[in-house]
Short mmCIF file of C-alpha atoms in Angstrom, two decimals:
data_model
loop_
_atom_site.label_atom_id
_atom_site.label_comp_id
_atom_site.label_asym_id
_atom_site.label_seq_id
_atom_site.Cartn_x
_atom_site.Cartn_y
_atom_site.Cartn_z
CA UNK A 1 -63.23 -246.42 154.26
CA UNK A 2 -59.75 -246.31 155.39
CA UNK A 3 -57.65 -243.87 155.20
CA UNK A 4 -54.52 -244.28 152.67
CA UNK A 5 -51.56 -245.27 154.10
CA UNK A 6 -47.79 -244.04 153.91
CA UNK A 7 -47.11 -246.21 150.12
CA UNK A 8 -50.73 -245.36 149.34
CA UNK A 9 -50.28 -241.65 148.93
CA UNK A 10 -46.92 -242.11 147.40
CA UNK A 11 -48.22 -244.02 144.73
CA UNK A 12 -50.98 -240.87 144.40
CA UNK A 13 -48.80 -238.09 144.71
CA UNK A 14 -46.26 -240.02 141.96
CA UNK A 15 -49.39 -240.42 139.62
CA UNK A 16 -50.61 -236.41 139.79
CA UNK A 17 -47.02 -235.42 139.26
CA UNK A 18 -46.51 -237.68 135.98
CA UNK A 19 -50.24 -236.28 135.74
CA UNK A 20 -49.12 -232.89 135.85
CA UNK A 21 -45.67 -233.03 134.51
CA UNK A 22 -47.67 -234.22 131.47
CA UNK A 23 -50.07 -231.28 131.59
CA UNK A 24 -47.43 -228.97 131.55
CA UNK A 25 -45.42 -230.60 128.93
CA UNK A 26 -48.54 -230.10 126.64
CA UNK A 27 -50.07 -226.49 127.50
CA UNK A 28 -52.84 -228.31 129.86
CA UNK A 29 -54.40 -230.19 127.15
CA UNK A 30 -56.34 -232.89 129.32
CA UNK A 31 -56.92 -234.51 125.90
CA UNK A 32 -53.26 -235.57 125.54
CA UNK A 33 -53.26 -236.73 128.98
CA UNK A 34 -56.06 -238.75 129.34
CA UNK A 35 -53.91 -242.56 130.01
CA UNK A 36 -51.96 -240.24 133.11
CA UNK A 37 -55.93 -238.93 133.94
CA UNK A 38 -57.05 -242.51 134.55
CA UNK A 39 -53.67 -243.39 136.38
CA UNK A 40 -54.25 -241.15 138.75
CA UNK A 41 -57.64 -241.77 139.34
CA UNK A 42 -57.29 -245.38 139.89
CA UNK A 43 -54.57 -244.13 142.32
CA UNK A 44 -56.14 -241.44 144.25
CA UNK A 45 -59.76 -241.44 146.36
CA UNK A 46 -61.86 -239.68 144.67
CA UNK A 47 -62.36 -236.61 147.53
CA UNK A 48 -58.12 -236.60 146.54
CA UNK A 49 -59.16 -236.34 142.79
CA UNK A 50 -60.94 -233.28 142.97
CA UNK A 51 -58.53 -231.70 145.54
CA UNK A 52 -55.63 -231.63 143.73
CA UNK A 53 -57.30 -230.86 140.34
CA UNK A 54 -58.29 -228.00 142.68
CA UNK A 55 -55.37 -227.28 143.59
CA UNK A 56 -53.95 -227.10 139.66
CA UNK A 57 -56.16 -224.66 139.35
CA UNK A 58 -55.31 -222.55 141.76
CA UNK A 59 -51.64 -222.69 141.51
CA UNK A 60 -52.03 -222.10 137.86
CA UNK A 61 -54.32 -218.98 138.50
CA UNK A 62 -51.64 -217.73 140.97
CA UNK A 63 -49.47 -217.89 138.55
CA UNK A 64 -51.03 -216.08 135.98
CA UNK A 65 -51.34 -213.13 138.80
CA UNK A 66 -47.63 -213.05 139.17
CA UNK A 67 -46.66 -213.14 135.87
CA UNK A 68 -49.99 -210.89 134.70
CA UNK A 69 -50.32 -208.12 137.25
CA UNK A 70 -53.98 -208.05 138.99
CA UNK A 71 -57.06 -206.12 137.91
CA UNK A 72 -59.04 -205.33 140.56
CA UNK A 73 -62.84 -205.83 139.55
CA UNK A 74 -64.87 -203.14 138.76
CA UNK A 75 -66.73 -201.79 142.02
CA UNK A 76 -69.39 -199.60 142.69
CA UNK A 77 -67.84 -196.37 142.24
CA UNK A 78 -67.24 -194.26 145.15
CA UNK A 79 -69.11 -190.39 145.15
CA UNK A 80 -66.41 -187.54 145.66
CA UNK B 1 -28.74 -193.15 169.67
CA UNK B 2 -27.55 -190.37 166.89
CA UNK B 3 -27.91 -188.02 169.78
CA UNK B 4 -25.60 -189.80 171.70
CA UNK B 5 -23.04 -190.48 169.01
CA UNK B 6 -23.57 -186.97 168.29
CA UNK B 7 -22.55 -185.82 171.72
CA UNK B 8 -19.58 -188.33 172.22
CA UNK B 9 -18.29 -186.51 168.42
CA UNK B 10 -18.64 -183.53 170.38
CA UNK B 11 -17.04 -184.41 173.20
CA UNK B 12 -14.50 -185.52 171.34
CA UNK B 13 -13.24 -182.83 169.46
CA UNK B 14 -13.05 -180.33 172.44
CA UNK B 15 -10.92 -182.97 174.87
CA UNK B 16 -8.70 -182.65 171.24
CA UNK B 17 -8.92 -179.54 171.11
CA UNK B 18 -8.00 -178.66 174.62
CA UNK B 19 -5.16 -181.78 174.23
CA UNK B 20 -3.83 -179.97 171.32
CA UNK B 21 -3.48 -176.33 172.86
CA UNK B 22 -2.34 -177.70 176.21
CA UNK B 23 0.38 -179.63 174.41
CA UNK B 24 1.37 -176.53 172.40
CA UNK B 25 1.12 -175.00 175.76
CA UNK B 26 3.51 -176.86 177.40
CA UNK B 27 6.00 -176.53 173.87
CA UNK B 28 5.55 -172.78 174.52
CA UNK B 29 6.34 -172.62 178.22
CA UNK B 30 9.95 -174.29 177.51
CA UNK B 31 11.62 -171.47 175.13
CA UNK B 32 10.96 -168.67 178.01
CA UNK B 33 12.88 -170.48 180.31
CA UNK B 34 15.50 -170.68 178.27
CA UNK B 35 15.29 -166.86 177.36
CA UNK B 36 18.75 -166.36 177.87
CA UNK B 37 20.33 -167.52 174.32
CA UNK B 38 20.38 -166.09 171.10
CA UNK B 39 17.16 -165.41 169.01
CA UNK B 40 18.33 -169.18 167.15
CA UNK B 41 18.54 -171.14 169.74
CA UNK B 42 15.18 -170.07 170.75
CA UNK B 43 13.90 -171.14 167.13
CA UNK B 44 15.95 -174.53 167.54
CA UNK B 45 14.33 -175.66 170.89
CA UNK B 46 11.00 -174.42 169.65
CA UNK B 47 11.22 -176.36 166.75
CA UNK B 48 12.41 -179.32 168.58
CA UNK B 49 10.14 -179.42 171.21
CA UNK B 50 7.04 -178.15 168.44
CA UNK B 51 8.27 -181.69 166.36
CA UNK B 52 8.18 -183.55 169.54
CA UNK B 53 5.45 -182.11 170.56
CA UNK B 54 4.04 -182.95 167.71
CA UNK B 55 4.55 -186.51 167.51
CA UNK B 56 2.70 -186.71 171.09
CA UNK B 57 -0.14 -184.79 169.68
CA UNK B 58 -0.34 -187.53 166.80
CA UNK B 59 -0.21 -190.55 169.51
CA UNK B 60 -2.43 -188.94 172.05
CA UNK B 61 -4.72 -188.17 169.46
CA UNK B 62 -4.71 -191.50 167.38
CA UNK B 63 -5.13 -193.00 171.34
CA UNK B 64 -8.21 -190.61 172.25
CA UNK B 65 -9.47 -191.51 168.89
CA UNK B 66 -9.20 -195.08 169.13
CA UNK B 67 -10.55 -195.40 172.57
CA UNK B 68 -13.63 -192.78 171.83
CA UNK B 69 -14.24 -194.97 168.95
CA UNK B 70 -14.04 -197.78 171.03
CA UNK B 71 -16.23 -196.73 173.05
CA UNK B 72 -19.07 -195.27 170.12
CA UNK B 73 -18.89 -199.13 168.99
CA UNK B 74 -19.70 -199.98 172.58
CA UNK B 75 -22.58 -198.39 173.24
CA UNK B 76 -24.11 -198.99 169.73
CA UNK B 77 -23.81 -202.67 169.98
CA UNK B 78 -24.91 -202.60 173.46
CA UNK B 79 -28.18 -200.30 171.95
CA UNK B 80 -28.68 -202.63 169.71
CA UNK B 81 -28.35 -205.99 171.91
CA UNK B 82 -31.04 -204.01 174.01
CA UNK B 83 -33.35 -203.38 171.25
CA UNK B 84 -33.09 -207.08 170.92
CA UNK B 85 -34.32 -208.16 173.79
CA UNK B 86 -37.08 -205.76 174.05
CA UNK B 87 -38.53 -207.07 171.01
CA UNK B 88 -38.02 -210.50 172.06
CA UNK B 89 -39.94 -209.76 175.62
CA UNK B 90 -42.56 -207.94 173.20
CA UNK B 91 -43.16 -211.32 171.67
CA UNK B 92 -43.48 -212.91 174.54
CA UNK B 93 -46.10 -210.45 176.22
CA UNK B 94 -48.12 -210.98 172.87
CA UNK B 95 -48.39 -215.01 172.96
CA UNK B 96 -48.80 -214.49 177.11
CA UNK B 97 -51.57 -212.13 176.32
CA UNK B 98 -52.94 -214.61 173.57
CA UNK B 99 -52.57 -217.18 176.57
CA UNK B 100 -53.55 -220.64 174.04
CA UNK B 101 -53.52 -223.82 175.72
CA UNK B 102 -54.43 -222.92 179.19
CA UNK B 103 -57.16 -225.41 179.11
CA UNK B 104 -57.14 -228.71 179.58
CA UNK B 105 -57.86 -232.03 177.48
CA UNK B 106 -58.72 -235.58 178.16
CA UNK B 107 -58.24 -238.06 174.80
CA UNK B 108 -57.38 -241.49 174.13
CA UNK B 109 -54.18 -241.96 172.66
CA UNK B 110 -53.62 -244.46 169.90
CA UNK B 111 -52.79 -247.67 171.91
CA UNK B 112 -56.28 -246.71 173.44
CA UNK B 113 -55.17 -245.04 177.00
CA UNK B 114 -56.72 -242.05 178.03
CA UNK B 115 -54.16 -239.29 178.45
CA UNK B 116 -54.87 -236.01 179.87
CA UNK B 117 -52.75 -232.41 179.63
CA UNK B 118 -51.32 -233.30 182.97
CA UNK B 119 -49.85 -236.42 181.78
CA UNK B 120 -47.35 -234.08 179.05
CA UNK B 121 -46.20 -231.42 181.79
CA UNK B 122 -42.79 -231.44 181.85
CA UNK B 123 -41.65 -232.08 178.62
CA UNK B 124 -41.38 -229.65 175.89
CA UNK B 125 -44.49 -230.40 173.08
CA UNK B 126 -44.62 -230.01 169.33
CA UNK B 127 -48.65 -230.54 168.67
CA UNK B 128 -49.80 -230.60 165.33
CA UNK B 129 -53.61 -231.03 164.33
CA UNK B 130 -54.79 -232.72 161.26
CA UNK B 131 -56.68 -235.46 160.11
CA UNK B 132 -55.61 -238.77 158.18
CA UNK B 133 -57.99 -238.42 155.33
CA UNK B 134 -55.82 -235.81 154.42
CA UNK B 135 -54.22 -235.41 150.77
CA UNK B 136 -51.03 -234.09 151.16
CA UNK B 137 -50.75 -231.40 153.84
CA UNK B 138 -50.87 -233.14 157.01
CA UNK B 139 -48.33 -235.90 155.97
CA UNK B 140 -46.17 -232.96 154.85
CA UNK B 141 -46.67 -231.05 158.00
CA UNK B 142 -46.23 -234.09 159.98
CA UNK B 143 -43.21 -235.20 158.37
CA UNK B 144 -41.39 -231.77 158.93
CA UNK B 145 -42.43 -232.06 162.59
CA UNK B 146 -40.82 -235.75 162.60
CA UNK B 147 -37.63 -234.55 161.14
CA UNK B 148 -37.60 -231.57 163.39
CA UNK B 149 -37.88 -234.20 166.69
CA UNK B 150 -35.20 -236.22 165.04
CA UNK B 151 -32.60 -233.56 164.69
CA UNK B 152 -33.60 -232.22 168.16
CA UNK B 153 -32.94 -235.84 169.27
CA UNK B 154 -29.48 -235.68 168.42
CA UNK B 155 -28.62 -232.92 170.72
CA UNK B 156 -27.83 -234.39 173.85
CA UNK B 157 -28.01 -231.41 175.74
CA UNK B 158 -31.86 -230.99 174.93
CA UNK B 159 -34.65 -232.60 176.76
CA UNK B 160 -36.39 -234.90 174.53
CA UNK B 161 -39.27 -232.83 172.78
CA UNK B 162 -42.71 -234.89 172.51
CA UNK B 163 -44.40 -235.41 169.14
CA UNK B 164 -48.32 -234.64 169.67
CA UNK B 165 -51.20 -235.21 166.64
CA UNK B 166 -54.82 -234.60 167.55
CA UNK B 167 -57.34 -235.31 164.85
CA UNK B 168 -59.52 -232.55 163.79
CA UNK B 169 -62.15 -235.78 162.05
CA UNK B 170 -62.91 -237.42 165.47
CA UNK B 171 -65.86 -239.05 163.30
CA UNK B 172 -63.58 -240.65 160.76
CA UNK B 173 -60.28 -241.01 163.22
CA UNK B 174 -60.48 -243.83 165.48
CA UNK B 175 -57.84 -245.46 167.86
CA UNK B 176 -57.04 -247.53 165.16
CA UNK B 177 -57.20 -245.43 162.32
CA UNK B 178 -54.95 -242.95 164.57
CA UNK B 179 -52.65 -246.22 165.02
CA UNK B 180 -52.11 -247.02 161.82
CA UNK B 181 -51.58 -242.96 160.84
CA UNK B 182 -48.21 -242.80 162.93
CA UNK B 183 -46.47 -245.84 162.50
CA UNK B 184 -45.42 -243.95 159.32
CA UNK B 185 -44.04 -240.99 161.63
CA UNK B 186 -41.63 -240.28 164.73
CA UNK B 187 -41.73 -243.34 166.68
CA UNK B 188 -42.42 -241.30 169.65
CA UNK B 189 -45.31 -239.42 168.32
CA UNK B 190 -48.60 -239.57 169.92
CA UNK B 191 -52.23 -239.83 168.20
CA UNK B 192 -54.67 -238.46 170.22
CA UNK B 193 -58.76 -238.72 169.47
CA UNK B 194 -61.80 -239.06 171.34
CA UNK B 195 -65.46 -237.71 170.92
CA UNK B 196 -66.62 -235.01 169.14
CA UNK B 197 -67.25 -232.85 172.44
CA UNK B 198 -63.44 -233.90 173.58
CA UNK B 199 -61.87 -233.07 170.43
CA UNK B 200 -63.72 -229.84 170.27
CA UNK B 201 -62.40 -228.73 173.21
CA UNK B 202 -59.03 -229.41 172.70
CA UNK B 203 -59.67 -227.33 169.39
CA UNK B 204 -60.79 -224.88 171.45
CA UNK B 205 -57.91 -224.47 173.93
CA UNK B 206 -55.97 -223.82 170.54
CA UNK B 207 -58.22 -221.76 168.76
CA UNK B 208 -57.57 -224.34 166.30
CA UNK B 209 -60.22 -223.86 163.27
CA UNK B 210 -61.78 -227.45 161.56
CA UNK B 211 -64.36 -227.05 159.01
CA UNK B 212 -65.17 -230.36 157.21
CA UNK B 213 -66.55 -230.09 154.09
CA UNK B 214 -69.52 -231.82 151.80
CA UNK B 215 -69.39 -235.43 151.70
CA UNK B 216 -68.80 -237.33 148.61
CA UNK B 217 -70.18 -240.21 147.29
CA UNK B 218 -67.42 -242.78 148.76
CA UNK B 219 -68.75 -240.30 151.95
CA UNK B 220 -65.36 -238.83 151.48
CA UNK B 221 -64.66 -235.52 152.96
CA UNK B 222 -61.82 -232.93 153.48
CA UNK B 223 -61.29 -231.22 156.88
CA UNK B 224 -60.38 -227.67 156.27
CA UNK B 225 -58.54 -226.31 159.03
CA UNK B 226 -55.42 -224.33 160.59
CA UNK B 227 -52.23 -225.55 159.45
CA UNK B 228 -49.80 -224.66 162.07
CA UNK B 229 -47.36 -226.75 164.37
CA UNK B 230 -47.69 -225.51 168.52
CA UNK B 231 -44.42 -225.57 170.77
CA UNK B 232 -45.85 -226.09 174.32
CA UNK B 233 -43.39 -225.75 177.06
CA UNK B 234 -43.14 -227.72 180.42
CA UNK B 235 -45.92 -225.62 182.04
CA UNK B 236 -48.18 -226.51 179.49
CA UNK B 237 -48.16 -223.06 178.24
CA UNK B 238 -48.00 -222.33 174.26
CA UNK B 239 -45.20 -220.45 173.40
CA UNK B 240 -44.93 -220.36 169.98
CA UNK B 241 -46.14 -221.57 166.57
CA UNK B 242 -44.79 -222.31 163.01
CA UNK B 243 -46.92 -222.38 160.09
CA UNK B 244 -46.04 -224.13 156.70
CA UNK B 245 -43.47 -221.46 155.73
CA UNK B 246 -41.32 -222.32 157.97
CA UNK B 247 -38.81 -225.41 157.23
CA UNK B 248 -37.15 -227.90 159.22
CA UNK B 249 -33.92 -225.76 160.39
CA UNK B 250 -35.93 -222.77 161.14
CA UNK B 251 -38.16 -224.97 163.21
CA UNK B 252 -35.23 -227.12 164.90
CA UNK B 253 -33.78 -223.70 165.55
CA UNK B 254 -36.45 -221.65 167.37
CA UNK B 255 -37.69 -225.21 169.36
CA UNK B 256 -33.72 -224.87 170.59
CA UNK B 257 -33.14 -221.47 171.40
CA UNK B 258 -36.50 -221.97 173.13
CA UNK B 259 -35.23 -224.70 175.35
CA UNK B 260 -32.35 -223.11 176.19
CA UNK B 261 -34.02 -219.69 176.80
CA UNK B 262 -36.52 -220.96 178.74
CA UNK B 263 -37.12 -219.73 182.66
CA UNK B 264 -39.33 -222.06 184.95
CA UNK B 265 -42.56 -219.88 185.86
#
């Protein structure tokens, strides 16, 4: 399998940011997104796909930190 | 250095001092030789020679104080230029220590020739390793390096700096593959692969990390590894690296003022 070339991935990375333009227009709801969903799929190879859903996650998780404040987890607590 | 600003204040204020009473000194001396004349007279001179007197105090002062000042600037910015270039010779002890890329390596580039470290000795090298399965980082990173080679090209008075890629996915990265990869990039830059064992120890030289992950079912993968551009001078020695913070300017900017900087081991 080939490797995508230079129009290839522009195509891609156009299709996840209409993907995720979309998402953010309506609060993540994949639901309302689905026709941008299969765009990008069709677009994208599939390892791609899951990367950059991935990498949603993540930014949206690092987001949440910065805007939240962090909590560390519970740990075993230490004896005084 | 507050020590020494301290002590120049110091020194400062007794050479006044001692200005100021020898100059009322002098203004003192004068009446007694004219003792003979009336108690007014006396006044009169005195008071001419204290306003004179006077006025020189003012310039010799404002002079003393402009030249001691002057001189604090001085040595402050010559403290600080100092501090400069010990941290700069720090750096350079740290990526000597580190001592990357003494190795060597032996790949084929993309037009299939076999190149070799020796063959890039004596020409300043940005190296960048990735693989062209990848989603968006590598074409990112590899564009900024383009861009950087570009601008650098337009300085005349810089050696031409030479565009290196080495794949990290030696299984999946071919001579043609690599081919096809940097057509979309700097015309001058080079694709290198080869085996596994090869491109391992190229890695290697670089402490360069490459992880690739679970296959997919299109037997897909991602390569996870270290993002960061190397600038390898003419010795083949690495002197310094930028990671994916850094943009285009900054980048254009160091490679330079490494370049010019640069003293021939």
């Amino acid at each position: 399998m080939t490797a995508p070339n230079s129009a290839e991935r522009k195509a891609c990375w156009d299709a996840r940011d209409l993907l995720w333009k979309c998402l953010d227009d309506n609060d993540d709801r994949a639901a309302s997104c689905q026709k941008f969903q299969s765009e990008f799929e069709a677009n994208c190879p599939a390892q791609w796909v899951k990367y950059f859903t991935k990498r949603r996650d993540f930014l949206k998780y690092k987001e949440k930190m910065q805007k939240e404040g962090f909590k560390p987890a519970e740990g075993p607590q230490e004896a005084s | 250095m507050l020590a020494l600003r301290c002590i120049l204040g110091d020194l400062r204020g007794r050479l006044l001092r001692t200005f100021v009473s020898s100059s009322s000194l002098s203004s003192a001396v004068r009446p007694t030789r004219q003792d003979v004349g009336p108690q007014q007279v006396r006044f009169r001179s005195q008071g001419r020679d204290s306003a004179s007197a006077a006025k020189l105090k003012l310039r010799t002062r404002l002079l003393i104080m402009l030249l001691f000042g002057g001189g604090i600037m001085a040595a402050w910015w010559y403290v600080s230029w100092e501090k400069q270039q010990k941290l700069r010779r720090q750096r350079v002890e740290q990526l000597r220590q580190v001592a990357l890329g003494q190795g060597t390596f032996s790949l084929l580039d993309h037009h299939g020739r076999r190149r070799n470290k020796q063959d890039f000795l004596g020409s300043w090298v940005l190296l960048y390793f990735g693989f062209t399965h990848c989603p968006d980082i590598c074409p990112d990173e590899l564009d900024k390096l383009s861009a950087v080679v570009a601008s650098l090209d337009q300085d005349k008075s810089l050696p031409p700096v030479q565009p290196l890629f080495i794949t990290v996915d030696p299984e999946r990265d071919d001579v043609a593959a690599l081919a096809r990869y940097v057509q979309d990039f700097h015309p001058r830059m080079i694709g290198l692969t080869g085996t596994l064992e090869e491109v391992k120890h190229a890695g290697r030289d670089y402490r360069v990390y490459a992880s690739a992950g679970p296959k997919d079912e299109d037997g897909d993968y991602i390569v996870d590894h270290t993002i960061l551009i190397y600038l390898i001078s003419p010795d083949g020695l690495f002197v310094d690296y930028y990671n994916r913070m850094k943009n285009q300017e900054q980048i254009a900017e160091s490679v330079k003022n490494r370049i010019n900087g640069y003293v021939k081991i």
